[in-house]
Amino acid sequence: MPILRGKNVLLRPYRRSDLPGILSWTNDTEATRYLTEIFDQPYTEKNGEDFLNYALSGGSDCMMFVMADPVTEEYWGQISLERINRRDGTAEVGVVLAKEEHRGKGIGREALSLLLRYAFDTLGLRRVELTVFAENSRARLCYLKAGFIEEGVARQKTWKNGKFHDVVSMAVLRDEWAKREEQA
C-alpha cells in the first residue's frame, strides 16, 4: 500500500494502533448518521478488530487508507477505494472523517483529491463513484468540489434511524478529473 501525502492530510495504510481511532467514532451517532452502510451498534472492540483485520489483509478489489495528521500520523478517519473492477476501470469511494473538529476544513476534499489522483493516474481507473444520503449537504458539496457529478437519486433507498432516506449517486470520470486538474 502506498502512502499519499497532501499538505493537510496523509493517506496511509492501517496499523494495529489505529483500533482506538476506529472505536472513537463507530458508536458516535453524529459521526455515523449519514453513512449509507449500517454499523451494528454498539460497535464492539471485537467488531473493530474484525474490521482492522479486514483492512490489513488488503483484498485485490479494495484499498483502504487511514486519513491522518500529516505530521503525527494520528488517525483522523478513513477513505477507501472499494469494489475495484479493473476490467471496467471502476471503483467506489467510502469516506469518514471521525471527528467534527476535522470537518469543514477541506481535509476531506484534499483526501479525495489524493485518492482520485491515485485511482486515475496509478491504477488507471476510468470512473470513480459513490453514494451519499440526499440530506447530507456538506458531503455532497465536498464531492461536487472534488469533481463528482450527481447522476441520480434512489428514492427511499436506505432505512436508517427510523426512516427511509433518499440516496444520491455521484461519479467522476478520469477525463473530467484530468480537465479540472489542468485548470487548477
mmCIF file of C-alpha atoms in Angstrom:
data_model
loop_
_atom_site.group_PDB
_atom_site.id
_atom_site.type_symbol
_atom_site.label_atom_id
_atom_site.label_comp_id
_atom_site.label_asym_id
_atom_site.label_seq_id
_atom_site.Cartn_x
_atom_site.Cartn_y
_atom_site.Cartn_z
ATOM 1 C CA MET A 1 0.000 0.000 0.000
ATOM 2 C CA PRO A 2 1.338 3.416 -0.903
ATOM 3 C CA ILE A 3 1.438 6.473 1.324
ATOM 4 C CA LEU A 4 -0.214 9.512 -0.277
ATOM 5 C CA ARG A 5 0.918 12.865 1.123
ATOM 6 C CA GLY A 6 -1.003 16.087 0.931
ATOM 7 C CA LYS A 7 -0.437 19.467 2.530
ATOM 8 C CA ASN A 8 -3.081 18.974 5.237
ATOM 9 C CA VAL A 9 -3.701 15.221 5.272
ATOM 10 C CA LEU A 10 -1.801 11.973 4.902
ATOM 11 C CA LEU A 11 -3.322 8.796 3.468
ATOM 12 C CA ARG A 12 -1.526 5.782 4.880
ATOM 13 C CA PRO A 13 -2.129 2.065 5.401
ATOM 14 C CA TYR A 14 -3.874 0.860 8.538
ATOM 15 C CA ARG A 15 -1.881 -0.125 11.611
ATOM 16 C CA ARG A 16 -2.886 -2.190 14.644
ATOM 17 C CA SER A 17 -2.514 1.007 16.687
ATOM 18 C CA ASP A 18 -5.486 2.519 14.768
ATOM 19 C CA LEU A 19 -8.038 0.463 16.726
ATOM 20 C CA PRO A 20 -8.751 3.221 19.307
ATOM 21 C CA GLY A 21 -9.290 5.694 16.450
ATOM 22 C CA ILE A 22 -11.758 3.346 14.765
ATOM 23 C CA LEU A 23 -13.627 2.748 18.015
ATOM 24 C CA SER A 24 -13.727 6.508 18.722
ATOM 25 C CA TRP A 25 -16.338 7.200 16.029
ATOM 26 C CA THR A 26 -18.171 3.943 15.304
ATOM 27 C CA ASN A 27 -20.515 4.406 18.292
ATOM 28 C CA ASP A 28 -20.887 8.153 17.719
ATOM 29 C CA THR A 29 -24.365 8.680 16.266
ATOM 30 C CA GLU A 30 -23.337 12.052 14.809
ATOM 31 C CA ALA A 31 -20.322 10.567 13.004
ATOM 32 C CA THR A 32 -22.340 7.633 11.618
ATOM 33 C CA ARG A 33 -25.723 9.221 10.945
ATOM 34 C CA TYR A 34 -25.035 9.862 7.257
ATOM 35 C CA LEU A 35 -23.225 6.621 6.475
ATOM 36 C CA THR A 36 -25.167 4.598 3.939
ATOM 37 C CA GLU A 37 -23.606 1.423 5.309
ATOM 38 C CA ILE A 38 -25.043 0.197 8.575
ATOM 39 C CA PHE A 39 -22.802 -0.334 11.583
ATOM 40 C CA ASP A 40 -24.007 -2.633 14.334
ATOM 41 C CA GLN A 41 -24.297 -0.536 17.450
ATOM 42 C CA PRO A 42 -22.987 -0.894 19.951
ATOM 43 C CA TYR A 43 -19.881 -1.371 17.821
ATOM 44 C CA THR A 44 -17.703 -3.562 19.988
ATOM 45 C CA GLU A 45 -13.952 -3.880 20.244
ATOM 46 C CA LYS A 46 -14.364 -7.265 18.503
ATOM 47 C CA ASN A 47 -16.163 -5.520 15.597
ATOM 48 C CA GLY A 48 -13.270 -3.059 15.393
ATOM 49 C CA GLU A 49 -10.675 -5.831 15.471
ATOM 50 C CA ASP A 50 -12.536 -7.722 12.723
ATOM 51 C CA PHE A 51 -12.656 -4.583 10.567
ATOM 52 C CA LEU A 52 -8.987 -3.851 11.220
ATOM 53 C CA ASN A 53 -8.020 -7.420 10.263
ATOM 54 C CA TYR A 54 -10.012 -6.993 7.037
ATOM 55 C CA ALA A 55 -8.350 -3.639 6.304
ATOM 56 C CA LEU A 56 -4.886 -5.070 6.982
ATOM 57 C CA SER A 57 -5.475 -8.151 4.817
ATOM 58 C CA GLY A 58 -5.826 -5.999 1.694
ATOM 59 C CA GLY A 59 -8.010 -7.619 -0.935
ATOM 60 C CA SER A 60 -7.498 -7.154 -4.657
ATOM 61 C CA ASP A 61 -10.775 -5.251 -5.041
ATOM 62 C CA CYS A 62 -10.324 -2.863 -2.112
ATOM 63 C CA MET A 63 -7.727 -0.308 -0.977
ATOM 64 C CA MET A 64 -8.338 1.145 2.462
ATOM 65 C CA PHE A 65 -6.419 4.164 3.726
ATOM 66 C CA VAL A 66 -6.334 5.960 7.045
ATOM 67 C CA MET A 67 -6.761 9.725 6.817
ATOM 68 C CA ALA A 68 -4.148 11.004 9.249
ATOM 69 C CA ASP A 69 -2.405 14.069 10.569
ATOM 70 C CA PRO A 70 0.435 14.745 8.086
ATOM 71 C CA VAL A 71 2.957 15.275 10.912
ATOM 72 C CA THR A 72 1.978 12.905 13.737
ATOM 73 C CA GLU A 73 0.159 10.349 11.525
ATOM 74 C CA GLU A 74 -2.652 10.274 14.128
ATOM 75 C CA TYR A 75 -5.857 8.575 12.899
ATOM 76 C CA TRP A 76 -8.454 11.091 11.687
ATOM 77 C CA GLY A 77 -10.730 8.827 9.671
ATOM 78 C CA GLN A 78 -10.706 6.590 6.654
ATOM 79 C CA ILE A 79 -11.074 6.701 2.893
ATOM 80 C CA SER A 80 -11.200 3.766 0.543
ATOM 81 C CA LEU A 81 -11.498 2.559 -2.996
ATOM 82 C CA GLU A 82 -13.851 -0.404 -2.875
ATOM 83 C CA ARG A 83 -15.290 -2.816 -5.413
ATOM 84 C CA ILE A 84 -12.372 -2.058 -7.737
ATOM 85 C CA ASN A 85 -13.204 -3.533 -11.132
ATOM 86 C CA ARG A 86 -10.088 -3.443 -13.266
ATOM 87 C CA ARG A 87 -11.846 -4.758 -16.372
ATOM 88 C CA ASP A 88 -14.386 -1.929 -16.335
ATOM 89 C CA GLY A 89 -11.983 0.576 -14.763
ATOM 90 C CA THR A 90 -14.350 1.464 -11.928
ATOM 91 C CA ALA A 91 -14.336 1.737 -8.145
ATOM 92 C CA GLU A 92 -16.466 3.105 -5.326
ATOM 93 C CA VAL A 93 -15.280 5.575 -2.693
ATOM 94 C CA GLY A 94 -16.071 5.484 1.009
ATOM 95 C CA VAL A 95 -15.120 8.381 3.302
ATOM 96 C CA VAL A 96 -15.393 9.063 7.045
ATOM 97 C CA LEU A 97 -13.802 11.949 8.934
ATOM 98 C CA ALA A 98 -14.187 10.742 12.508
ATOM 99 C CA LYS A 99 -14.243 13.995 14.482
ATOM 100 C CA GLU A 100 -16.203 17.181 13.929
ATOM 101 C CA GLU A 101 -13.030 19.242 14.502
ATOM 102 C CA HIS A 102 -11.619 17.942 11.199
ATOM 103 C CA ARG A 103 -14.751 18.584 9.130
ATOM 104 C CA GLY A 104 -15.373 21.724 7.108
ATOM 105 C CA LYS A 105 -11.653 22.482 6.704
ATOM 106 C CA GLY A 106 -11.010 20.999 3.262
ATOM 107 C CA ILE A 107 -9.393 17.847 4.664
ATOM 108 C CA GLY A 108 -11.967 15.526 3.107
ATOM 109 C CA ARG A 109 -11.676 17.294 -0.232
ATOM 110 C CA GLU A 110 -7.870 17.062 -0.162
ATOM 111 C CA ALA A 111 -8.062 13.367 0.770
ATOM 112 C CA LEU A 112 -10.452 12.783 -2.139
ATOM 113 C CA SER A 113 -8.088 14.618 -4.477
ATOM 114 C CA LEU A 114 -5.163 12.417 -3.397
ATOM 115 C CA LEU A 115 -7.266 9.275 -3.771
ATOM 116 C CA LEU A 116 -8.592 10.280 -7.208
ATOM 117 C CA ARG A 117 -5.087 11.050 -8.469
ATOM 118 C CA TYR A 118 -4.017 7.579 -7.326
ATOM 119 C CA ALA A 119 -7.124 5.931 -8.813
ATOM 120 C CA PHE A 120 -6.774 7.581 -12.210
ATOM 121 C CA ASP A 121 -3.015 8.055 -12.643
ATOM 122 C CA THR A 122 -1.663 4.964 -10.890
ATOM 123 C CA LEU A 123 -4.439 2.376 -11.076
ATOM 124 C CA GLY A 124 -5.637 3.588 -14.475
ATOM 125 C CA LEU A 125 -9.301 3.610 -13.470
ATOM 126 C CA ARG A 126 -11.817 5.327 -15.711
ATOM 127 C CA ARG A 127 -14.660 6.047 -13.279
ATOM 128 C CA VAL A 128 -14.944 6.523 -9.515
ATOM 129 C CA GLU A 129 -18.376 6.626 -7.932
ATOM 130 C CA LEU A 130 -20.055 6.958 -4.550
ATOM 131 C CA THR A 131 -23.426 7.207 -2.865
ATOM 132 C CA VAL A 132 -24.459 9.749 -0.250
ATOM 133 C CA PHE A 133 -27.653 10.481 1.674
ATOM 134 C CA ALA A 134 -29.522 13.277 -0.109
ATOM 135 C CA GLU A 135 -29.789 15.322 3.102
ATOM 136 C CA ASN A 136 -26.016 15.239 3.686
ATOM 137 C CA SER A 137 -25.470 18.613 2.037
ATOM 138 C CA ARG A 138 -21.975 19.125 3.487
ATOM 139 C CA ALA A 139 -20.653 15.891 1.963
ATOM 140 C CA ARG A 140 -22.444 16.487 -1.346
ATOM 141 C CA LEU A 141 -20.809 19.910 -1.634
ATOM 142 C CA CYS A 142 -17.393 18.394 -0.857
ATOM 143 C CA TYR A 143 -17.892 15.766 -3.568
ATOM 144 C CA LEU A 144 -19.049 18.361 -6.103
ATOM 145 C CA LYS A 145 -15.973 20.495 -5.351
ATOM 146 C CA ALA A 146 -13.797 17.403 -5.880
ATOM 147 C CA GLY A 147 -15.289 16.973 -9.365
ATOM 148 C CA PHE A 148 -18.075 14.453 -8.795
ATOM 149 C CA ILE A 149 -21.324 14.890 -10.717
ATOM 150 C CA GLU A 150 -24.729 13.894 -9.371
ATOM 151 C CA GLU A 151 -26.109 11.187 -11.629
ATOM 152 C CA GLY A 152 -29.376 10.281 -9.953
ATOM 153 C CA VAL A 153 -31.424 9.761 -6.824
ATOM 154 C CA ALA A 154 -32.651 6.433 -5.493
ATOM 155 C CA ARG A 155 -35.738 7.496 -3.559
ATOM 156 C CA GLN A 156 -36.332 5.962 -0.128
ATOM 157 C CA LYS A 157 -33.485 3.518 -0.687
ATOM 158 C CA THR A 158 -31.931 3.054 2.752
ATOM 159 C CA TRP A 159 -33.623 2.501 6.118
ATOM 160 C CA LYS A 160 -31.707 4.162 8.947
ATOM 161 C CA ASN A 161 -32.586 5.881 12.208
ATOM 162 C CA GLY A 162 -36.260 5.016 11.925
ATOM 163 C CA LYS A 163 -36.933 6.231 8.389
ATOM 164 C CA PHE A 164 -36.122 5.725 4.730
ATOM 165 C CA HIS A 165 -33.563 8.010 3.100
ATOM 166 C CA ASP A 166 -33.036 9.071 -0.492
ATOM 167 C CA VAL A 167 -29.548 8.218 -1.750
ATOM 168 C CA VAL A 168 -27.731 10.269 -4.410
ATOM 169 C CA SER A 169 -25.369 8.522 -6.837
ATOM 170 C CA MET A 170 -22.346 10.578 -7.861
ATOM 171 C CA ALA A 171 -19.350 9.854 -10.085
ATOM 172 C CA VAL A 172 -16.318 11.426 -11.686
ATOM 173 C CA LEU A 173 -14.692 10.229 -14.898
ATOM 174 C CA ARG A 174 -10.949 10.295 -15.488
ATOM 175 C CA ASP A 175 -11.289 12.694 -18.452
ATOM 176 C CA GLU A 176 -13.404 15.130 -16.405
ATOM 177 C CA TRP A 177 -10.987 14.941 -13.492
ATOM 178 C CA ALA A 178 -7.924 15.469 -15.731
ATOM 179 C CA LYS A 179 -9.533 18.537 -17.302
ATOM 180 C CA ARG A 180 -10.246 20.021 -13.840
ATOM 181 C CA GLU A 181 -6.671 19.303 -12.736
ATOM 182 C CA GLU A 182 -5.277 21.136 -15.790
ATOM 183 C CA GLN A 183 -7.403 24.180 -14.973
ATOM 184 C CA ALA A 184 -6.419 24.224 -11.278
#
